[in-house]
mmCIF file of C-alpha atoms and ligand atoms in Angstrom:
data_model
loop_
_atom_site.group_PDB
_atom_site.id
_atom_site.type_symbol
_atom_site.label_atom_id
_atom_site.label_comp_id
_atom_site.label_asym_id
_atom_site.label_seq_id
_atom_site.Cartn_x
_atom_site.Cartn_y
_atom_site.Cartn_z
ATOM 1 C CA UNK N 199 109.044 -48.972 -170.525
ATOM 2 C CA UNK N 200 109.521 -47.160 -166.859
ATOM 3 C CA UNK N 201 106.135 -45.230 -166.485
ATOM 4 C CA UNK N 202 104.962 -44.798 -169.561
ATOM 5 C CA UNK N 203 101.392 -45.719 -170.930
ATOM 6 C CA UNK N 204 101.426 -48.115 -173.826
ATOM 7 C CA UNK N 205 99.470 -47.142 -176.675
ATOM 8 C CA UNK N 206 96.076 -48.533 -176.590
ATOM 9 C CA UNK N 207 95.749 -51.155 -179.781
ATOM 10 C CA UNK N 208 92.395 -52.142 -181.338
ATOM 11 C CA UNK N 209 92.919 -54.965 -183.632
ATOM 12 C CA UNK N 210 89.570 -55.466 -186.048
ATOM 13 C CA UNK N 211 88.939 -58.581 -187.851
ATOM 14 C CA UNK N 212 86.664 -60.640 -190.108
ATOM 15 C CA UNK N 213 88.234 -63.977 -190.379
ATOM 16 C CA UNK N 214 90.396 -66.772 -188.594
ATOM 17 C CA UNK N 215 92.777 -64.216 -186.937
ATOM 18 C CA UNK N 216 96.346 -65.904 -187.603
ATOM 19 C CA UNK N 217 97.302 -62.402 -187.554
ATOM 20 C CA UNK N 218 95.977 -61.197 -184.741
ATOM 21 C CA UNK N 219 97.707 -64.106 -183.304
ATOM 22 C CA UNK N 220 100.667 -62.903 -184.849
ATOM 23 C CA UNK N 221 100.051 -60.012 -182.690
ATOM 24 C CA UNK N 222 99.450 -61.498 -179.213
ATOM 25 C CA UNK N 223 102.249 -63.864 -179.379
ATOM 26 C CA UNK N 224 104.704 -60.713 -180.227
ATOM 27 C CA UNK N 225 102.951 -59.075 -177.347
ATOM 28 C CA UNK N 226 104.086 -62.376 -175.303
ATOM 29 C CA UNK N 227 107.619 -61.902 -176.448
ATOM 30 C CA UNK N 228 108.406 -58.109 -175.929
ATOM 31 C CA UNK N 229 108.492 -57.804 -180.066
ATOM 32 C CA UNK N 230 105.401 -55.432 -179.199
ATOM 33 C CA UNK N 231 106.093 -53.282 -176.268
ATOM 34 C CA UNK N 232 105.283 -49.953 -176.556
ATOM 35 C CA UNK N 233 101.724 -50.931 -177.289
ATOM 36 C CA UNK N 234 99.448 -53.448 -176.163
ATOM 37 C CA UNK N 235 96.241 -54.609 -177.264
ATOM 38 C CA UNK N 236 92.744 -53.804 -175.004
ATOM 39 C CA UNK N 237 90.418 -54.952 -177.205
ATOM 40 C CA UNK N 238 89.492 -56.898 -180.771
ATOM 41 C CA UNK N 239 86.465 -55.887 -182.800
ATOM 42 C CA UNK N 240 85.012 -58.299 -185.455
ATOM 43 C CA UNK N 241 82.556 -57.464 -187.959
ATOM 44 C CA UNK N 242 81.573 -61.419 -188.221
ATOM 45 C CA UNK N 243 79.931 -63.164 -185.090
ATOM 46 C CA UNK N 244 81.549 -66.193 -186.551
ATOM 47 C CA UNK N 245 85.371 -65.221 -186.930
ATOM 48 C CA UNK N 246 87.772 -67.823 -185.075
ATOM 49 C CA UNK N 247 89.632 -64.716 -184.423
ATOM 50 C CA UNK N 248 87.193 -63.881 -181.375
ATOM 51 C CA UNK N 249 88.296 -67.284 -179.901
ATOM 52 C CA UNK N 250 91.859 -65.923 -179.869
ATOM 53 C CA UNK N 251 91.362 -62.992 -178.346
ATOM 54 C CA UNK N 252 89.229 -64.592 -175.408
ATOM 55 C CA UNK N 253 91.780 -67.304 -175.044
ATOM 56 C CA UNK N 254 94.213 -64.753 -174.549
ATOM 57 C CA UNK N 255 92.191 -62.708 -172.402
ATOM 58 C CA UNK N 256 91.108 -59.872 -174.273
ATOM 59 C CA UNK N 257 87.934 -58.705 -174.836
ATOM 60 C CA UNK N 258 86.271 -58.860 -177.644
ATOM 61 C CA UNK N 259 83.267 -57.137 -179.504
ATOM 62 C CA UNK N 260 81.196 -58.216 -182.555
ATOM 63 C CA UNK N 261 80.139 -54.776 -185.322
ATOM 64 C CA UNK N 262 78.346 -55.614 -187.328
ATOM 65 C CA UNK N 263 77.476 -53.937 -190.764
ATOM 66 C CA UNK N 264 74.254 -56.396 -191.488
ATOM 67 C CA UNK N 265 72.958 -55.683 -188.096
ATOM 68 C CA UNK N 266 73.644 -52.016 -188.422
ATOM 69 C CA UNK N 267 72.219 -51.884 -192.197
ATOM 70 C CA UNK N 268 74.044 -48.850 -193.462
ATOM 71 C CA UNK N 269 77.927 -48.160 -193.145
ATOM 72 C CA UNK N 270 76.854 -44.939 -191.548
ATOM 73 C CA UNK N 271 75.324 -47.117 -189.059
ATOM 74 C CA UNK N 272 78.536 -49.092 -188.872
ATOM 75 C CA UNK N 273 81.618 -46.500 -188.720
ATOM 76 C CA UNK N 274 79.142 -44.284 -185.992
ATOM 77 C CA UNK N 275 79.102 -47.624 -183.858
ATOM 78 C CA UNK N 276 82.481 -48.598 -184.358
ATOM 79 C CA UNK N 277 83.821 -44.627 -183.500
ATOM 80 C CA UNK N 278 81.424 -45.393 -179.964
ATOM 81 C CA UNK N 279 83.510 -48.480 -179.665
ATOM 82 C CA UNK N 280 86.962 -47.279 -180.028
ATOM 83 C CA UNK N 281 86.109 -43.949 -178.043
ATOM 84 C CA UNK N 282 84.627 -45.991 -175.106
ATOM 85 C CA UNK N 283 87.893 -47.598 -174.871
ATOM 86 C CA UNK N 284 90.637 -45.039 -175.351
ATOM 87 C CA UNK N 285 91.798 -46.113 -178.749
ATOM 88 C CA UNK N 286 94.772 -44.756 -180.129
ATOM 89 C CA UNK N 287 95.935 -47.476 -182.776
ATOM 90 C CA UNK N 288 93.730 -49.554 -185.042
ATOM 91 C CA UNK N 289 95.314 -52.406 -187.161
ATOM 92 C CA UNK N 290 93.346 -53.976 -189.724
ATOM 93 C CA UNK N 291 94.505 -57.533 -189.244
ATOM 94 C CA UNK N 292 92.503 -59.559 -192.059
ATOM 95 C CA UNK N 293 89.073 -56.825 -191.768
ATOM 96 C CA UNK N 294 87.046 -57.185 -194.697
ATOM 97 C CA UNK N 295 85.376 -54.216 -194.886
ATOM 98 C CA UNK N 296 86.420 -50.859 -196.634
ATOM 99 C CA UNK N 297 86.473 -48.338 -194.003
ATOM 100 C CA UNK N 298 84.561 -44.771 -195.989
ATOM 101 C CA UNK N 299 87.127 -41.566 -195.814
ATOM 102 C CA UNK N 300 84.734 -39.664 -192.742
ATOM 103 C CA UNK N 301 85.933 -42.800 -190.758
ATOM 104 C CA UNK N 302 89.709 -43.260 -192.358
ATOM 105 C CA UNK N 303 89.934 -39.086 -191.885
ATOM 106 C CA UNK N 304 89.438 -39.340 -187.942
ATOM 107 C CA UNK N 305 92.563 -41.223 -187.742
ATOM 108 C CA UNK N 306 95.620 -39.920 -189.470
ATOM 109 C CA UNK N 307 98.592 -42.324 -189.494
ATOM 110 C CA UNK N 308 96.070 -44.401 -186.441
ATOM 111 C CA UNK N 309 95.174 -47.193 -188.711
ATOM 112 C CA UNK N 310 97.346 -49.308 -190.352
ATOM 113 C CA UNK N 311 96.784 -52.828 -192.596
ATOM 114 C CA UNK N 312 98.499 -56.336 -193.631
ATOM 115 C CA UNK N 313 97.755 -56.641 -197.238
ATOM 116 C CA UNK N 314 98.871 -60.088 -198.892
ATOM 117 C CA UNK N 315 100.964 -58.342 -201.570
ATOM 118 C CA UNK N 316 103.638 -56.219 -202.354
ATOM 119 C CA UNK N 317 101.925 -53.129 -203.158
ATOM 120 C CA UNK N 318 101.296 -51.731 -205.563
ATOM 121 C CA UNK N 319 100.656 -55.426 -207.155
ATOM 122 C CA UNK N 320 97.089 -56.569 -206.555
ATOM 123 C CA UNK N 321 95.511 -54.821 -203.849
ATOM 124 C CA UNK N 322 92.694 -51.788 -204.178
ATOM 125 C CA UNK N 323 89.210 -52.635 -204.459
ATOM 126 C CA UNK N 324 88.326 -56.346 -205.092
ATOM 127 C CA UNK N 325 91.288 -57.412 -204.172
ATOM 128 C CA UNK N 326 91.625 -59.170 -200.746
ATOM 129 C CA UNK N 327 92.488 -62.977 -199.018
ATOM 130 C CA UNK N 328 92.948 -65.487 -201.537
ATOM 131 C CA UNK N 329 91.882 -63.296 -204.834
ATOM 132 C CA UNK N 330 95.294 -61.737 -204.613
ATOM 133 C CA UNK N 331 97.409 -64.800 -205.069
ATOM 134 C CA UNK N 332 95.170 -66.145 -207.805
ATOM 135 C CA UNK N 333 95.730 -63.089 -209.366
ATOM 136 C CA UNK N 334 99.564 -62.936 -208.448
ATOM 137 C CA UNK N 335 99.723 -66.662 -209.562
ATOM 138 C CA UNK N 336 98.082 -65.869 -212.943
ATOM 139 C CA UNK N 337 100.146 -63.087 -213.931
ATOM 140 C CA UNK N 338 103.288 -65.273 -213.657
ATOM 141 C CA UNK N 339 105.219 -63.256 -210.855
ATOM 142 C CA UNK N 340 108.253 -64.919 -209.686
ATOM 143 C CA UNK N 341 108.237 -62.582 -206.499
ATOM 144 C CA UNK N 342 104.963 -61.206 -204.376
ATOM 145 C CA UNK N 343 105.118 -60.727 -200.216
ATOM 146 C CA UNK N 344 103.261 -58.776 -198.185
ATOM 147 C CA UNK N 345 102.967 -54.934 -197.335
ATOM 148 C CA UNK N 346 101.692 -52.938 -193.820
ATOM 149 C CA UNK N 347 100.721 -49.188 -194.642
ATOM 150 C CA UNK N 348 98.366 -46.742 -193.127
ATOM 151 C CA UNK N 349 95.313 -46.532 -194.215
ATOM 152 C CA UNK N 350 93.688 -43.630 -195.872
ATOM 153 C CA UNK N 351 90.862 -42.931 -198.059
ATOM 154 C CA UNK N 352 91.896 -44.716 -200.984
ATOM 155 C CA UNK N 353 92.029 -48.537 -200.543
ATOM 156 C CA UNK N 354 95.496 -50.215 -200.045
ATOM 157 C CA UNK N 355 96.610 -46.694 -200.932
ATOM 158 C CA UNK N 356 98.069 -45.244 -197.611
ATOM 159 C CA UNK N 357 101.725 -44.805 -196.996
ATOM 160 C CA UNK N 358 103.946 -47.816 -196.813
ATOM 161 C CA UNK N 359 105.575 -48.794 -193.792
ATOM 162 C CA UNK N 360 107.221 -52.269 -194.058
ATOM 163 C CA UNK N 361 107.239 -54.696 -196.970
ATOM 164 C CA UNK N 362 108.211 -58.223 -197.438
ATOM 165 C CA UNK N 363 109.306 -60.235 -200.321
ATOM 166 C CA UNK N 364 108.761 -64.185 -201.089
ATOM 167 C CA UNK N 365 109.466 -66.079 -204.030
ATOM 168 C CA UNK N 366 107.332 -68.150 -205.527
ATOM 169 C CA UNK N 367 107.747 -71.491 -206.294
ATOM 170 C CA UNK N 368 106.616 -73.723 -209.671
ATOM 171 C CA UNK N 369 103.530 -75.384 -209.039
ATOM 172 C CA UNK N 370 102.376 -73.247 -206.250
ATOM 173 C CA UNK N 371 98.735 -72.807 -205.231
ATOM 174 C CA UNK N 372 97.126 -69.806 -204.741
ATOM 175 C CA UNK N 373 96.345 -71.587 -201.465
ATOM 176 C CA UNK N 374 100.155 -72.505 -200.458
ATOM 177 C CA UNK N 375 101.498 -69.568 -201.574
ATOM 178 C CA UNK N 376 98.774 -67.511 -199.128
ATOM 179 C CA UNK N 377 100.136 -69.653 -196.179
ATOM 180 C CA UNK N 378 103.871 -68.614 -197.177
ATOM 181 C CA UNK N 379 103.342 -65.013 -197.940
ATOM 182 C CA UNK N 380 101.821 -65.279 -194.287
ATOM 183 C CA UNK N 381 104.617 -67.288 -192.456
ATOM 184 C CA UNK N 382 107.445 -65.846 -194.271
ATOM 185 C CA UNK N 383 105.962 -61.773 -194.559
ATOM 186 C CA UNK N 384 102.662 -60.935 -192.882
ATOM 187 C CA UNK N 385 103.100 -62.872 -188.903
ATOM 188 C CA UNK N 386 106.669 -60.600 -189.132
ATOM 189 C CA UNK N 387 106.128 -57.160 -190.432
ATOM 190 C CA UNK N 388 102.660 -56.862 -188.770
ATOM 191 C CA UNK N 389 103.781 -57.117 -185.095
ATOM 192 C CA UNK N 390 107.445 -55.173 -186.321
ATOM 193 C CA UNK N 391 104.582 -51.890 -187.576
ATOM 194 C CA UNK N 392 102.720 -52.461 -184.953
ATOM 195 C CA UNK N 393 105.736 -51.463 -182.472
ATOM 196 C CA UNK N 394 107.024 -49.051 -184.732
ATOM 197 C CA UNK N 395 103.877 -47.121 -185.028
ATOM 198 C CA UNK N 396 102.828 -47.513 -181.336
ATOM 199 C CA UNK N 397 106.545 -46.200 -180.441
ATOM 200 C CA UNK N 398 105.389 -43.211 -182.474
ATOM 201 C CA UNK N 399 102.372 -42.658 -180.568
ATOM 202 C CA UNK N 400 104.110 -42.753 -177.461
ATOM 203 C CA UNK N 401 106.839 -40.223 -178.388
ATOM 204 C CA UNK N 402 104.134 -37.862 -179.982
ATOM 205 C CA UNK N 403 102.368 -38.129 -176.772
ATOM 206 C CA UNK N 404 105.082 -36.773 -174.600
ATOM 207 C CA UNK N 405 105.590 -34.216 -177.066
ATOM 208 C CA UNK N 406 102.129 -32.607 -176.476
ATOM 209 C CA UNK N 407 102.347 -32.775 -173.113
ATOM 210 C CA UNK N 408 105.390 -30.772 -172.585
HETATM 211 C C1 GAR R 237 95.525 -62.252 -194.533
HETATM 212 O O1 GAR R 237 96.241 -62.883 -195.551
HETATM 213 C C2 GAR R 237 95.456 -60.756 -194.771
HETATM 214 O O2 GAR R 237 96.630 -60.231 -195.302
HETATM 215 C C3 GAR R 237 94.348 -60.674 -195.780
HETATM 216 O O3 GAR R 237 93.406 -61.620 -195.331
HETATM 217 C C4 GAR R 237 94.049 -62.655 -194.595
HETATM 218 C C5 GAR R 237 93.422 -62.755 -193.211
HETATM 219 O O4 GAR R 237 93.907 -63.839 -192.493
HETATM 220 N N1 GAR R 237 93.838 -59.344 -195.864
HETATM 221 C C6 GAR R 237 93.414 -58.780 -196.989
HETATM 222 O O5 GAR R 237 93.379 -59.376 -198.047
HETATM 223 C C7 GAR R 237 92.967 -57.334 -196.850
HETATM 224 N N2 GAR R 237 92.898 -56.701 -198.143
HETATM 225 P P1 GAR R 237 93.838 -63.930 -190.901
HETATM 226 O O6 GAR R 237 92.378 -63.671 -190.500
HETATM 227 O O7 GAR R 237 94.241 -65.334 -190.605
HETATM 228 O O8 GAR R 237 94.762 -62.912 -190.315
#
């Protein structure tokens, strides 16, 4: 990477973080290396996900929307957050919480999200963790996956970056088939976007400086 600043990643999450593992480890192995991650932001005090991040040394920070009382309250804090810390990506990496369009609008083609389906099959409101594959699983579909996109002010509704496919099995669970769309889709195109994007952010930064 010579001299060049890696882009500054925020990864915010809600739950056990296999994702954001997903993330370190393809830090680890030079999948991810035009960006690197400063700094994890959960919205629960009780996510595993902060235990990953402080076993791999990052620092972590809990937002959260109960505490805060209003999303107002919550998007103003997080901005402080991200700000404070030179933020130029976010990835949603299992967040549970619907970012409002005067947060989503600060940060065109910034954010991006893992969504356990290939969109646009069950995602938008409503539809998150293991809702989608009951869903998936009762319509029948013989093929679901996962999808990364940016996000924007319409939920699951930002531009797609990578997708996924995985087939699914008779007498899957909505439970195993979460645990394969995640082995065989999400751990991979996550970390893949997150180096394309960050590459992007890099090359648009030398750009504006010329
Ligand atoms: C993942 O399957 C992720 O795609 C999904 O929640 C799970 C979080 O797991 N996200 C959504 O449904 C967002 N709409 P993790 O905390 O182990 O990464």
């Amino acid at each position: 990477m010579g001299s060049v600043q890696k882009a500054k990643i925020a990864v915010l999450v809600s739950g056990g973080g296999t994702n954001l593992q997903a993330l370190i480890d393809a830090q680890k192995s030079n999948i991810i290396k035009s960006g690197e991650i400063v700094l994890v932001v959960s919205n629960n005090p009780n996510a595993y996900a902060i235990t990953r991040a402080s076993l791999a040394g990052i620092p972590s920070v809990i937002v959260s929307k109960k505490e805060l009382g209003s999303q107002e309250a919550f998007e103003e804090k997080l901005i402080g957050v991200l700000e404070e810390n030179g933020i130029e990506l976010i990835i949603l990496a299992g967040f549970m919480s619907i970012l409002s369009e005067s947060f989503t609008s600060r940060y065109p083609k910034r954010i991006i999200n893992v969504h356990p389906s290939l969109i646009p099959s069950f995602c938008g409101k409503g539809f998150y963790g293991l809702r989608v594959h009951e869903e998936a699983l009762k319509k029948g579909v013989k093929v679901t996956g996962a999808t990364v996109h940016y996000v924007n002010e319409i939920p699951d509704g930002g531009e797609i970056i990578l997708q996924r496919s995985v087939s699914v099995k008779r007498n899957e669970t909505p439970e195993s088939l979460q645990q394969k769309v995640m082995r065989q889709a999400e751990w991979k195109i996550l970390p893949k976007a997150a180096e394309l994007v960050s590459n992007e952010i890099i090359k648009s930064r030398k750009v504006t400086k010329k």
